[in-house]
mmCIF file of N, CA and C in Angstrom:
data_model
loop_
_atom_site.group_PDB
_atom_site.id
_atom_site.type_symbol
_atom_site.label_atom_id
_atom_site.label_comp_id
_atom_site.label_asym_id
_atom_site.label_seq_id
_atom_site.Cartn_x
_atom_site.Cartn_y
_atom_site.Cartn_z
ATOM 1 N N UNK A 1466 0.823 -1.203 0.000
ATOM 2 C CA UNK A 1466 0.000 0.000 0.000
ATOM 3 C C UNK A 1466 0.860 1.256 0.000
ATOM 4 N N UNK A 1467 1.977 1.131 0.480
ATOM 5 C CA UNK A 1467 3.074 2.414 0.597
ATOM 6 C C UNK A 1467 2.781 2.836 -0.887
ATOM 7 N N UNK A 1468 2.662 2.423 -1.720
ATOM 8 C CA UNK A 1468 3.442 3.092 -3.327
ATOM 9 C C UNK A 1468 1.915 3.300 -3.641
ATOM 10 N N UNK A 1469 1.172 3.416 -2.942
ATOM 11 C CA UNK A 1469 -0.202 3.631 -3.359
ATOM 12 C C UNK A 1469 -1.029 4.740 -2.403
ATOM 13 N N UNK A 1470 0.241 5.037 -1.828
ATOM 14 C CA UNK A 1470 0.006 5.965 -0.359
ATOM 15 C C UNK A 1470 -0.240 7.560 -0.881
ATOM 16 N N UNK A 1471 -1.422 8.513 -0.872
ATOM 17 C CA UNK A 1471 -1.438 9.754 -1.055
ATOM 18 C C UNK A 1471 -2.295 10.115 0.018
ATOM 19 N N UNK A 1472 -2.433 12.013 -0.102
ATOM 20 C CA UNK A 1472 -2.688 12.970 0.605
ATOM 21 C C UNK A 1472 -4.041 13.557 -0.004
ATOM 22 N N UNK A 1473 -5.043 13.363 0.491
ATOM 23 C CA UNK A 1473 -6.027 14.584 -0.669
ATOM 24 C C UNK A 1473 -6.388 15.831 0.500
ATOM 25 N N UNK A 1474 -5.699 17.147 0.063
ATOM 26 C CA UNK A 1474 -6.272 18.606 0.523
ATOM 27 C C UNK A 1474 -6.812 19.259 -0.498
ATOM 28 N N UNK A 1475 -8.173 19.812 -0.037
ATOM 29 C CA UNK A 1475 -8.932 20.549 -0.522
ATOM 30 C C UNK A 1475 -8.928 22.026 -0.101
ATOM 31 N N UNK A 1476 -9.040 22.855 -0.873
ATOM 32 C CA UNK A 1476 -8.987 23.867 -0.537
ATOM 33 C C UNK A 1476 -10.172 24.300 0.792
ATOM 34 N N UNK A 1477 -10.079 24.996 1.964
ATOM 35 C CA UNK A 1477 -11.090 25.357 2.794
ATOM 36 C C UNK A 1477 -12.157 25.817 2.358
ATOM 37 N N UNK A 1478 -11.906 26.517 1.646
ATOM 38 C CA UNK A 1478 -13.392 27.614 1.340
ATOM 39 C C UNK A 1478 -14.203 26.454 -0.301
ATOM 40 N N UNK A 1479 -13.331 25.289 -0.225
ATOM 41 C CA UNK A 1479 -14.507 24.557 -1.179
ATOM 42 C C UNK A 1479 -15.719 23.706 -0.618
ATOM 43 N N UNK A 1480 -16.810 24.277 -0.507
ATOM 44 C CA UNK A 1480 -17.660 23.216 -0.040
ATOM 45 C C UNK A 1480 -17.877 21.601 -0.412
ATOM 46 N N UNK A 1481 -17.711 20.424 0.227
ATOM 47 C CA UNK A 1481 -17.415 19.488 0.205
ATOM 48 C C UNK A 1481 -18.707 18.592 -0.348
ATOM 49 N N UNK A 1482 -18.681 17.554 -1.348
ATOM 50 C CA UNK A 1482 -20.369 16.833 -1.603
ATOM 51 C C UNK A 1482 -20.208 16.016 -0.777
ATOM 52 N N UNK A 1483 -21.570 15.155 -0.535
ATOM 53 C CA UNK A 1483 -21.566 14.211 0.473
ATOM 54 C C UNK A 1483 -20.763 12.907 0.328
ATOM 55 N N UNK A 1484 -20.154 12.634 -0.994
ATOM 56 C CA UNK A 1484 -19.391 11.506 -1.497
ATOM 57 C C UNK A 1484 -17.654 11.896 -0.848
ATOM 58 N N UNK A 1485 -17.388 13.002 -1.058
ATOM 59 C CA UNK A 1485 -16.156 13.921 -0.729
ATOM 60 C C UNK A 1485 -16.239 14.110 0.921
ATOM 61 N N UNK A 1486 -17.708 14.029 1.721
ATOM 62 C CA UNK A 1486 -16.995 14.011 3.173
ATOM 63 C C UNK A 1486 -17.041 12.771 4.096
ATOM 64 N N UNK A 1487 -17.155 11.679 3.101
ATOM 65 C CA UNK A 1487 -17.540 10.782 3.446
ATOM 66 C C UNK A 1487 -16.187 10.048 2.923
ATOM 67 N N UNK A 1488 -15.559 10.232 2.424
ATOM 68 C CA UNK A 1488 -14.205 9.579 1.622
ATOM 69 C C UNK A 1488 -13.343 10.708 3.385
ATOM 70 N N UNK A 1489 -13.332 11.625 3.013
ATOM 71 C CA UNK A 1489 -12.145 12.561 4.430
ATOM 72 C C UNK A 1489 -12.832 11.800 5.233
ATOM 73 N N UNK A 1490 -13.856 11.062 5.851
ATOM 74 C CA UNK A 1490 -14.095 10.882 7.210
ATOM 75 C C UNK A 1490 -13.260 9.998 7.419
ATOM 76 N N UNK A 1491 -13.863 8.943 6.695
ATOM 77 C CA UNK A 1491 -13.608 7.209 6.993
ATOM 78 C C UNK A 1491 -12.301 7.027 5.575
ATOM 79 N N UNK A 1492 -11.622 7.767 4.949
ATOM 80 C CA UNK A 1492 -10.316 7.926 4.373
ATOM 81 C C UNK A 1492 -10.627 6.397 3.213
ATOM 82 N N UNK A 1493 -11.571 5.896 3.030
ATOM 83 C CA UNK A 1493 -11.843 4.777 2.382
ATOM 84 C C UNK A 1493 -11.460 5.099 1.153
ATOM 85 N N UNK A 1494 -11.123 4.653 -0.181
ATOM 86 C CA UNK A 1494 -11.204 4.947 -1.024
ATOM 87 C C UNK A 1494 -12.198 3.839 -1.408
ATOM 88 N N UNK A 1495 -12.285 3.107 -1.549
ATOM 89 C CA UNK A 1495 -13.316 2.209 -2.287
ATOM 90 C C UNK A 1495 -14.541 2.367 -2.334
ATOM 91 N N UNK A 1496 -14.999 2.899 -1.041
ATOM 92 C CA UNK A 1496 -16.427 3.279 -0.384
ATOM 93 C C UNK A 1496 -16.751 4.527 -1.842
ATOM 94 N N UNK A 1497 -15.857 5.358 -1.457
ATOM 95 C CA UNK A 1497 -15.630 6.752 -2.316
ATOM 96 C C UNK A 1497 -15.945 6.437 -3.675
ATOM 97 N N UNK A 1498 -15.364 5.560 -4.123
ATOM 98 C CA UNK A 1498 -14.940 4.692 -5.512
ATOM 99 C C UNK A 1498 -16.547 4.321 -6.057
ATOM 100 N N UNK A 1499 -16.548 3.639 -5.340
ATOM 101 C CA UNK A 1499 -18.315 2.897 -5.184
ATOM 102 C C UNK A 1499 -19.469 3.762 -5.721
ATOM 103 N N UNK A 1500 -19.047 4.596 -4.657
ATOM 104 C CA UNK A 1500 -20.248 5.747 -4.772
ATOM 105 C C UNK A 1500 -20.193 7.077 -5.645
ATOM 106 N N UNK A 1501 -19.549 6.837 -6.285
ATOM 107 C CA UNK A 1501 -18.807 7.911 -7.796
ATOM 108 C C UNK A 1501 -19.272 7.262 -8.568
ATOM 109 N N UNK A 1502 -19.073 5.918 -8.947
ATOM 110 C CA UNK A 1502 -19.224 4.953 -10.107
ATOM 111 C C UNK A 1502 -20.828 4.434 -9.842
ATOM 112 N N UNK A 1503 -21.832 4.453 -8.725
ATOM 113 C CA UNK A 1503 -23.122 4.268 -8.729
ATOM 114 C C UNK A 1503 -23.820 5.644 -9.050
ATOM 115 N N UNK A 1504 -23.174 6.739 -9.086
ATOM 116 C CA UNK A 1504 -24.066 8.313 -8.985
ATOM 117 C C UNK A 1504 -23.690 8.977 -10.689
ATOM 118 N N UNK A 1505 -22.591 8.346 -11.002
ATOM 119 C CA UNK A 1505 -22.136 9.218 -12.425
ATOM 120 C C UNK A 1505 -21.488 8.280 -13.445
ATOM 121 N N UNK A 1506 -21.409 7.055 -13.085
ATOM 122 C CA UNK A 1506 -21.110 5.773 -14.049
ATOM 123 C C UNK A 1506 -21.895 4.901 -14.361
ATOM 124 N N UNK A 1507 -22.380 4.291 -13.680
ATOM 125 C CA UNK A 1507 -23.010 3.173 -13.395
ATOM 126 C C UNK A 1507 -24.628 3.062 -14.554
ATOM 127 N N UNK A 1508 -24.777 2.696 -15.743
ATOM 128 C CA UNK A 1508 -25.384 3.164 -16.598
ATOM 129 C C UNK A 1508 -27.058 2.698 -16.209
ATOM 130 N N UNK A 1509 -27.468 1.645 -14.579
ATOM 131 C CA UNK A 1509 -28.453 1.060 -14.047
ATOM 132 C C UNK A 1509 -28.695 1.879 -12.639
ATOM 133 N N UNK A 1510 -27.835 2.587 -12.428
ATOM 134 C CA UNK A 1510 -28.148 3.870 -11.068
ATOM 135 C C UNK A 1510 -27.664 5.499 -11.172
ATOM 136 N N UNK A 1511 -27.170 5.688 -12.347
ATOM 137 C CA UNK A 1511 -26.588 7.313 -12.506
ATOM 138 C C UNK A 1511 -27.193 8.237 -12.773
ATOM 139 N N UNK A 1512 -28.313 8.930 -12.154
ATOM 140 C CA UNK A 1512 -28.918 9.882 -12.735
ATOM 141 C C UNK A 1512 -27.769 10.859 -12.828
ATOM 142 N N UNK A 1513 -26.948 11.418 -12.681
ATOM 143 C CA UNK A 1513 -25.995 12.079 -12.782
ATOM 144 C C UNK A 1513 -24.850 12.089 -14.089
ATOM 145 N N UNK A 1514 -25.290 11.056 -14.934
ATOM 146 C CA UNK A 1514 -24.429 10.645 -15.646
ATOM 147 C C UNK A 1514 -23.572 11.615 -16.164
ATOM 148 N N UNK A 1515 -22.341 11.658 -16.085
ATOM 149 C CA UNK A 1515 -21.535 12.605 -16.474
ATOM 150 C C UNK A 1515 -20.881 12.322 -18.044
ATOM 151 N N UNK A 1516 -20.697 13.471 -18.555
ATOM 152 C CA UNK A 1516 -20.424 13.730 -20.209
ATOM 153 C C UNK A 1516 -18.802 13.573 -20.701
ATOM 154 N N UNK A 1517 -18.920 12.281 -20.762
ATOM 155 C CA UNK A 1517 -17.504 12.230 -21.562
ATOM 156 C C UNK A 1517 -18.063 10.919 -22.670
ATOM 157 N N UNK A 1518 -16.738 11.101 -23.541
ATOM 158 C CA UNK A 1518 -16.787 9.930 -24.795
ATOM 159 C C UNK A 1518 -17.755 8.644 -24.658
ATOM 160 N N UNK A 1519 -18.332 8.712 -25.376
ATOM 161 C CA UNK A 1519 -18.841 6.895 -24.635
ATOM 162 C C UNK A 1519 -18.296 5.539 -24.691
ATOM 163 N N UNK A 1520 -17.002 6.080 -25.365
ATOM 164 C CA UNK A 1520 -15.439 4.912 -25.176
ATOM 165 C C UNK A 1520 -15.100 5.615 -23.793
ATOM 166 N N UNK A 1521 -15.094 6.098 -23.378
ATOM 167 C CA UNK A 1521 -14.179 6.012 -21.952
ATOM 168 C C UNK A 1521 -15.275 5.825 -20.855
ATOM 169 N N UNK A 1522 -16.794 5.959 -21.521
ATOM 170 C CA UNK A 1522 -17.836 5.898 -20.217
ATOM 171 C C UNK A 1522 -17.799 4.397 -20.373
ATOM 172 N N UNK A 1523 -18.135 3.970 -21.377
ATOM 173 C CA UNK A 1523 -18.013 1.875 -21.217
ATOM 174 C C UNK A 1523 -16.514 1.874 -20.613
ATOM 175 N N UNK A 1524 -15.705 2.327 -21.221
ATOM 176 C CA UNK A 1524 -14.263 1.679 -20.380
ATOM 177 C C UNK A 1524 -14.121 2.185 -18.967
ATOM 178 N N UNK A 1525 -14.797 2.953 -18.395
ATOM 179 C CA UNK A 1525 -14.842 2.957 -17.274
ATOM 180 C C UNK A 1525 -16.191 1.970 -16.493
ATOM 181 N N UNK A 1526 -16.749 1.803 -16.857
ATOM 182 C CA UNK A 1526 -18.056 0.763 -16.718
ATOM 183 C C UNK A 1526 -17.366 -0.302 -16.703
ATOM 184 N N UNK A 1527 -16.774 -0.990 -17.713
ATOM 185 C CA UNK A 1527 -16.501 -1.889 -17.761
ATOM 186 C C UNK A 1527 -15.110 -2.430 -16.500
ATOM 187 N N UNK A 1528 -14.559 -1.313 -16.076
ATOM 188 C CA UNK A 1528 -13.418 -1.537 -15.556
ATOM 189 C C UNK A 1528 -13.642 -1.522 -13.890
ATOM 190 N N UNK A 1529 -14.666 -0.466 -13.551
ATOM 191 C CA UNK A 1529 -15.294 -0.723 -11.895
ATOM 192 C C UNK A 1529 -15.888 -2.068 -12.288
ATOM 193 N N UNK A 1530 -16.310 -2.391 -13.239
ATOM 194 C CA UNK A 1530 -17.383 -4.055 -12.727
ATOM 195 C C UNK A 1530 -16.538 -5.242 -12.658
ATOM 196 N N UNK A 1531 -15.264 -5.253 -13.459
ATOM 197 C CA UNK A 1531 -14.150 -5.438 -12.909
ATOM 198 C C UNK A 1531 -13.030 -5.776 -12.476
ATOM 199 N N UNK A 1532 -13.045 -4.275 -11.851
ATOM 200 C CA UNK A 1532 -12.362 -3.982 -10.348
ATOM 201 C C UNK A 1532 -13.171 -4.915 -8.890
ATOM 202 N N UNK A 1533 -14.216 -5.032 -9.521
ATOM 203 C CA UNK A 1533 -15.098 -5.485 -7.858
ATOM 204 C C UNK A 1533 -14.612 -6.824 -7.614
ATOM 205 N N UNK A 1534 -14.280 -7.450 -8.309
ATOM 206 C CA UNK A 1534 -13.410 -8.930 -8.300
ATOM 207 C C UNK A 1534 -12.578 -8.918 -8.356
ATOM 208 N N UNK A 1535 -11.691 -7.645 -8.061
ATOM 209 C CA UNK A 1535 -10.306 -7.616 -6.936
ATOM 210 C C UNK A 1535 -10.365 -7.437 -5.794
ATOM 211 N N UNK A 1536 -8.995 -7.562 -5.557
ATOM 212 C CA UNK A 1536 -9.014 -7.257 -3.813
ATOM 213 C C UNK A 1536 -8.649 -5.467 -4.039
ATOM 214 N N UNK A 1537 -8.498 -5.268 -2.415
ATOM 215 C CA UNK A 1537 -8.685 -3.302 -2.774
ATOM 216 C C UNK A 1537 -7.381 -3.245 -3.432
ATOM 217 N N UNK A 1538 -6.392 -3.770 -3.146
ATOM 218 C CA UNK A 1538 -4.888 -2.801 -3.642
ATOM 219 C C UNK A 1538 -5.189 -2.484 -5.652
ATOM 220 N N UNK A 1539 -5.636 -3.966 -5.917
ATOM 221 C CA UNK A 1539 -5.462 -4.201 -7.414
ATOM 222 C C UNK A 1539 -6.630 -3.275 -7.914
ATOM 223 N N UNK A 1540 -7.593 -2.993 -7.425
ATOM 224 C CA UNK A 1540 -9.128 -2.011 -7.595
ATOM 225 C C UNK A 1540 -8.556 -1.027 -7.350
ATOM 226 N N UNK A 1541 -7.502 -0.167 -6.061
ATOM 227 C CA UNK A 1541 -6.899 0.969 -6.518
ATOM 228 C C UNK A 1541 -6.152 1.361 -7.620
ATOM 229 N N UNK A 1542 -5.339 0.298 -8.247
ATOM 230 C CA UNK A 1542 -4.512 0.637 -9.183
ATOM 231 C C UNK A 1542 -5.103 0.488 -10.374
ATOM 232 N N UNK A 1543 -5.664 -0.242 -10.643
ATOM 233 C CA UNK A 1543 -7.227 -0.256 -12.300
ATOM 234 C C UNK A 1543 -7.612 1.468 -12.087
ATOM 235 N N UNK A 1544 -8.403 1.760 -11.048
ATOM 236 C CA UNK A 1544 -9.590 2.697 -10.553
ATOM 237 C C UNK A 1544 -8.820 4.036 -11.015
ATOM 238 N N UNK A 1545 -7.938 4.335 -10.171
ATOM 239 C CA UNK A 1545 -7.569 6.079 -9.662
ATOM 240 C C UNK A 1545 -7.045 6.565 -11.114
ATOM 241 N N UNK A 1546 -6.283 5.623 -11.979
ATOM 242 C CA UNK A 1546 -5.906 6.360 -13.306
ATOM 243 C C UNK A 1546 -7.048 6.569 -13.686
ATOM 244 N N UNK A 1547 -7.785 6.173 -14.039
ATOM 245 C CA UNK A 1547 -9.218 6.136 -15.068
ATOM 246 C C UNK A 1547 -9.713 7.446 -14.403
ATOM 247 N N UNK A 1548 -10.142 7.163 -13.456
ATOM 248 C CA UNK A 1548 -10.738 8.571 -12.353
ATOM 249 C C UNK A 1548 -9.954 9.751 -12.940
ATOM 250 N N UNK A 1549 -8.365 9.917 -12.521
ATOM 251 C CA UNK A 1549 -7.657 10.934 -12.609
ATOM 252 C C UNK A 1549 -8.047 11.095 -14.631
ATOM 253 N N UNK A 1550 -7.814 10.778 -15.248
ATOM 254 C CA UNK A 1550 -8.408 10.943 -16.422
ATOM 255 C C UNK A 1550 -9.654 11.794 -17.147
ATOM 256 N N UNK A 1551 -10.783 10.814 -16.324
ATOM 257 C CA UNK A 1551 -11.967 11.434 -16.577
ATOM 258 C C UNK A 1551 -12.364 12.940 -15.817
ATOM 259 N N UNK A 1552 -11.461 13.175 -14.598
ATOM 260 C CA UNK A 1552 -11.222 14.174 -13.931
ATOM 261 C C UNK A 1552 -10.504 15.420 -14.816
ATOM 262 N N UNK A 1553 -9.703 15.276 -15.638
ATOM 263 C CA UNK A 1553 -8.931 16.143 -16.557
ATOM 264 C C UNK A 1553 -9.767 16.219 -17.271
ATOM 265 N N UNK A 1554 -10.704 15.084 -18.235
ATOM 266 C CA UNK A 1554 -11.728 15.629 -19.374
ATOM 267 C C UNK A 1554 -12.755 16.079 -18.762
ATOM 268 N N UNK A 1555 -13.049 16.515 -17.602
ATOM 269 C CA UNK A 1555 -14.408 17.376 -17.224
ATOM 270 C C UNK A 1555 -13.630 18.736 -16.598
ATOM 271 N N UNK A 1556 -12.682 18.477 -16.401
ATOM 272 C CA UNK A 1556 -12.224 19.839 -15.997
ATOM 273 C C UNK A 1556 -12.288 20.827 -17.728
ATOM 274 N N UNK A 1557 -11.712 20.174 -18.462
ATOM 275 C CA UNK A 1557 -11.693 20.513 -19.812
ATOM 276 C C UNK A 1557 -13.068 21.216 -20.251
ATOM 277 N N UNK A 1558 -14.252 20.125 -20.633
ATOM 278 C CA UNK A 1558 -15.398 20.478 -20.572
ATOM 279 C C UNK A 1558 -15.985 21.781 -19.681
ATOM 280 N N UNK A 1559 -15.893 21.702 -18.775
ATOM 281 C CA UNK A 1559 -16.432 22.885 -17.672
ATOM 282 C C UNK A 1559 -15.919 24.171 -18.385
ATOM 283 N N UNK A 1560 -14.801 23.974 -18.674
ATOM 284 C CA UNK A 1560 -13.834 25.446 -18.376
ATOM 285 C C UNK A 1560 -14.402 25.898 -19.988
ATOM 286 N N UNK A 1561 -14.705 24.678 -20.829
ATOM 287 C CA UNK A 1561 -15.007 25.371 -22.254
ATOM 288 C C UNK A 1561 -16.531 25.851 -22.068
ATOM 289 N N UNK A 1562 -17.414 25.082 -21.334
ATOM 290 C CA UNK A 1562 -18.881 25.879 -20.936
ATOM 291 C C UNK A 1562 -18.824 27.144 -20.599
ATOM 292 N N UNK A 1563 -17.951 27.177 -19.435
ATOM 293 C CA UNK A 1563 -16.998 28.643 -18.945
ATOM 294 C C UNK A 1563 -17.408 30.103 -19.763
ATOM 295 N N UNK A 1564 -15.882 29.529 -20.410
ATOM 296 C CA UNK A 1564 -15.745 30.264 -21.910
ATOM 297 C C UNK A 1564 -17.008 30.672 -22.928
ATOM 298 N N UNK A 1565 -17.559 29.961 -22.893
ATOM 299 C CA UNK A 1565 -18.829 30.117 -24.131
ATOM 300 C C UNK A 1565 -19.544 30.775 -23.141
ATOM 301 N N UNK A 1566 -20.171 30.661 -21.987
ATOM 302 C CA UNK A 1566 -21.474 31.374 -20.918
ATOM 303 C C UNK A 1566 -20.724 32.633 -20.079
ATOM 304 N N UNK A 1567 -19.134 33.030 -20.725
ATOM 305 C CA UNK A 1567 -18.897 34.017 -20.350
ATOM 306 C C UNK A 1567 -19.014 34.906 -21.763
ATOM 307 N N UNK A 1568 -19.365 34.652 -22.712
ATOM 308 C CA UNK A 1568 -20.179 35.498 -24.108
ATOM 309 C C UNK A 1568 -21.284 35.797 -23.922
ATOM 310 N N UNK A 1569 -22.463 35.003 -23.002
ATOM 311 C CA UNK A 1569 -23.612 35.629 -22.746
ATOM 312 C C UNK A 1569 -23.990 36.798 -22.566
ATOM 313 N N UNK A 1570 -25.625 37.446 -22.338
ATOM 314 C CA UNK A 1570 -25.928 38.353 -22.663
ATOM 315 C C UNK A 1570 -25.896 38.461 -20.892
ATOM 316 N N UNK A 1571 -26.769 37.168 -20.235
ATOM 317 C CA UNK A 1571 -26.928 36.629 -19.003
ATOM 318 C C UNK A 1571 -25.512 37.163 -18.098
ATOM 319 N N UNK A 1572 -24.427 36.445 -18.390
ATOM 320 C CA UNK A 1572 -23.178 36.984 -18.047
ATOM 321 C C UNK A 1572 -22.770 38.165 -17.696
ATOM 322 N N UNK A 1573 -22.817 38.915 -18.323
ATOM 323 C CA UNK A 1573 -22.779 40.333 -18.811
ATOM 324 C C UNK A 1573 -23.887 41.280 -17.648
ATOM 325 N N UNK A 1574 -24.777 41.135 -17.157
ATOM 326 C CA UNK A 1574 -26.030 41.212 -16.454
ATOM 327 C C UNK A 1574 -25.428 40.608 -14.850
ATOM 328 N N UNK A 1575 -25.129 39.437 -14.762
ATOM 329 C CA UNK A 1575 -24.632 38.984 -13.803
ATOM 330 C C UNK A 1575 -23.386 39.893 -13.110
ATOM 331 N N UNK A 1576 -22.685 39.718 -14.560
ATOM 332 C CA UNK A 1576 -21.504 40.860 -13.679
ATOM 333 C C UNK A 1576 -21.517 42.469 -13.004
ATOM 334 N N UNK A 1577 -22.098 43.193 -13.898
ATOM 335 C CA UNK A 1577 -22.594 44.218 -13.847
ATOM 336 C C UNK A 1577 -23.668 44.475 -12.203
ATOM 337 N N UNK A 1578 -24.269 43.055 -12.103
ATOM 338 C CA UNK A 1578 -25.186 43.139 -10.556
ATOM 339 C C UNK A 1578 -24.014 42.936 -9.237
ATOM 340 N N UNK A 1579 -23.218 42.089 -9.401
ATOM 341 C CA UNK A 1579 -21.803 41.544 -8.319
ATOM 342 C C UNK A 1579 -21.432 42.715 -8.236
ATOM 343 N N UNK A 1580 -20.964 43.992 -9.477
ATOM 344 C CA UNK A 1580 -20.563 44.790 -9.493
ATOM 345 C C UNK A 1580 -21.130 46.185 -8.390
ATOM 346 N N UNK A 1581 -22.837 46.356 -8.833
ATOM 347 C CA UNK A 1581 -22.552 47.181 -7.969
ATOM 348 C C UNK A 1581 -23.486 46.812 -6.191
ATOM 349 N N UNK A 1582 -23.372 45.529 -6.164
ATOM 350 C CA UNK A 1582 -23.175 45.036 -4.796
ATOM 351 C C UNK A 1582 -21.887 45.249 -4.152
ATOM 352 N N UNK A 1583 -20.944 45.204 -4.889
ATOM 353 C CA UNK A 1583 -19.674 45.264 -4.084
ATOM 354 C C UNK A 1583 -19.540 47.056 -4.081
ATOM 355 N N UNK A 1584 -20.408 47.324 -4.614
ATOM 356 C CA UNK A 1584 -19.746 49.042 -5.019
ATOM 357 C C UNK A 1584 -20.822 49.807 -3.714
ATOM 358 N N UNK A 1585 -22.020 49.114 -3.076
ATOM 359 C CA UNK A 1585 -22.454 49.692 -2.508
ATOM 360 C C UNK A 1585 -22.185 49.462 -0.902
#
């Protein structure tokens, strides 16, 4: 487990989901694992389903179902790349939604209100 040994800090001021304070409590990863892959993978429980390729959503489907017929070390080492992966292509995604809903008209309106809240 040493070479499989990490740290996760979150920034303070990020509010935490219930999957995220439930992984810091009990430091589980699998539990964590579980409940990521039933809420945003899992193509029979995900209302959440999250938007990437549908080669990497089966290859991740396919790879938690498994992972469950390992023991934990070998389910960490399948799991956390794939994760760390699909973690980079939604960071990607977001930041290009970003970009495009910072052209809005909405946007533009939004800022202008922050603006003179802070001004008053």
């Amino acid at each position: 487990l040493d070479a499989l040994d990490f740290d996760l800090r979150l920034p303070p001021s990020l509010e935490l989901s219930a999957i995220t304070k439930e992984f810091e409590r009990h430091t589980i990863f699998i539990k964590a694992a579980d409940a990521l892959f039933d809420k945003y993978i899992n193509p029979e429980t995900a209302q959440l389903q999250i938007n990437i390729s549908s080669k990497k959503l089966i290859g991740m489907q396919k790879a938690f179902i498994a992972a469950r017929e390992k023991d934990d070390i070998e389910m960490i080492k399948d799991i956390l790349p794939l994760l760390e992966n699909v973690a980079h292509e939604m960071s990607y995604l977001m930041n290009d939604s970003y970009k495009r809903f910072q052209k809005t008209r909405i946007f533009a309106e939004l800022r202008q209100h922050i603006k003179k809240i802070r001004e008053s």
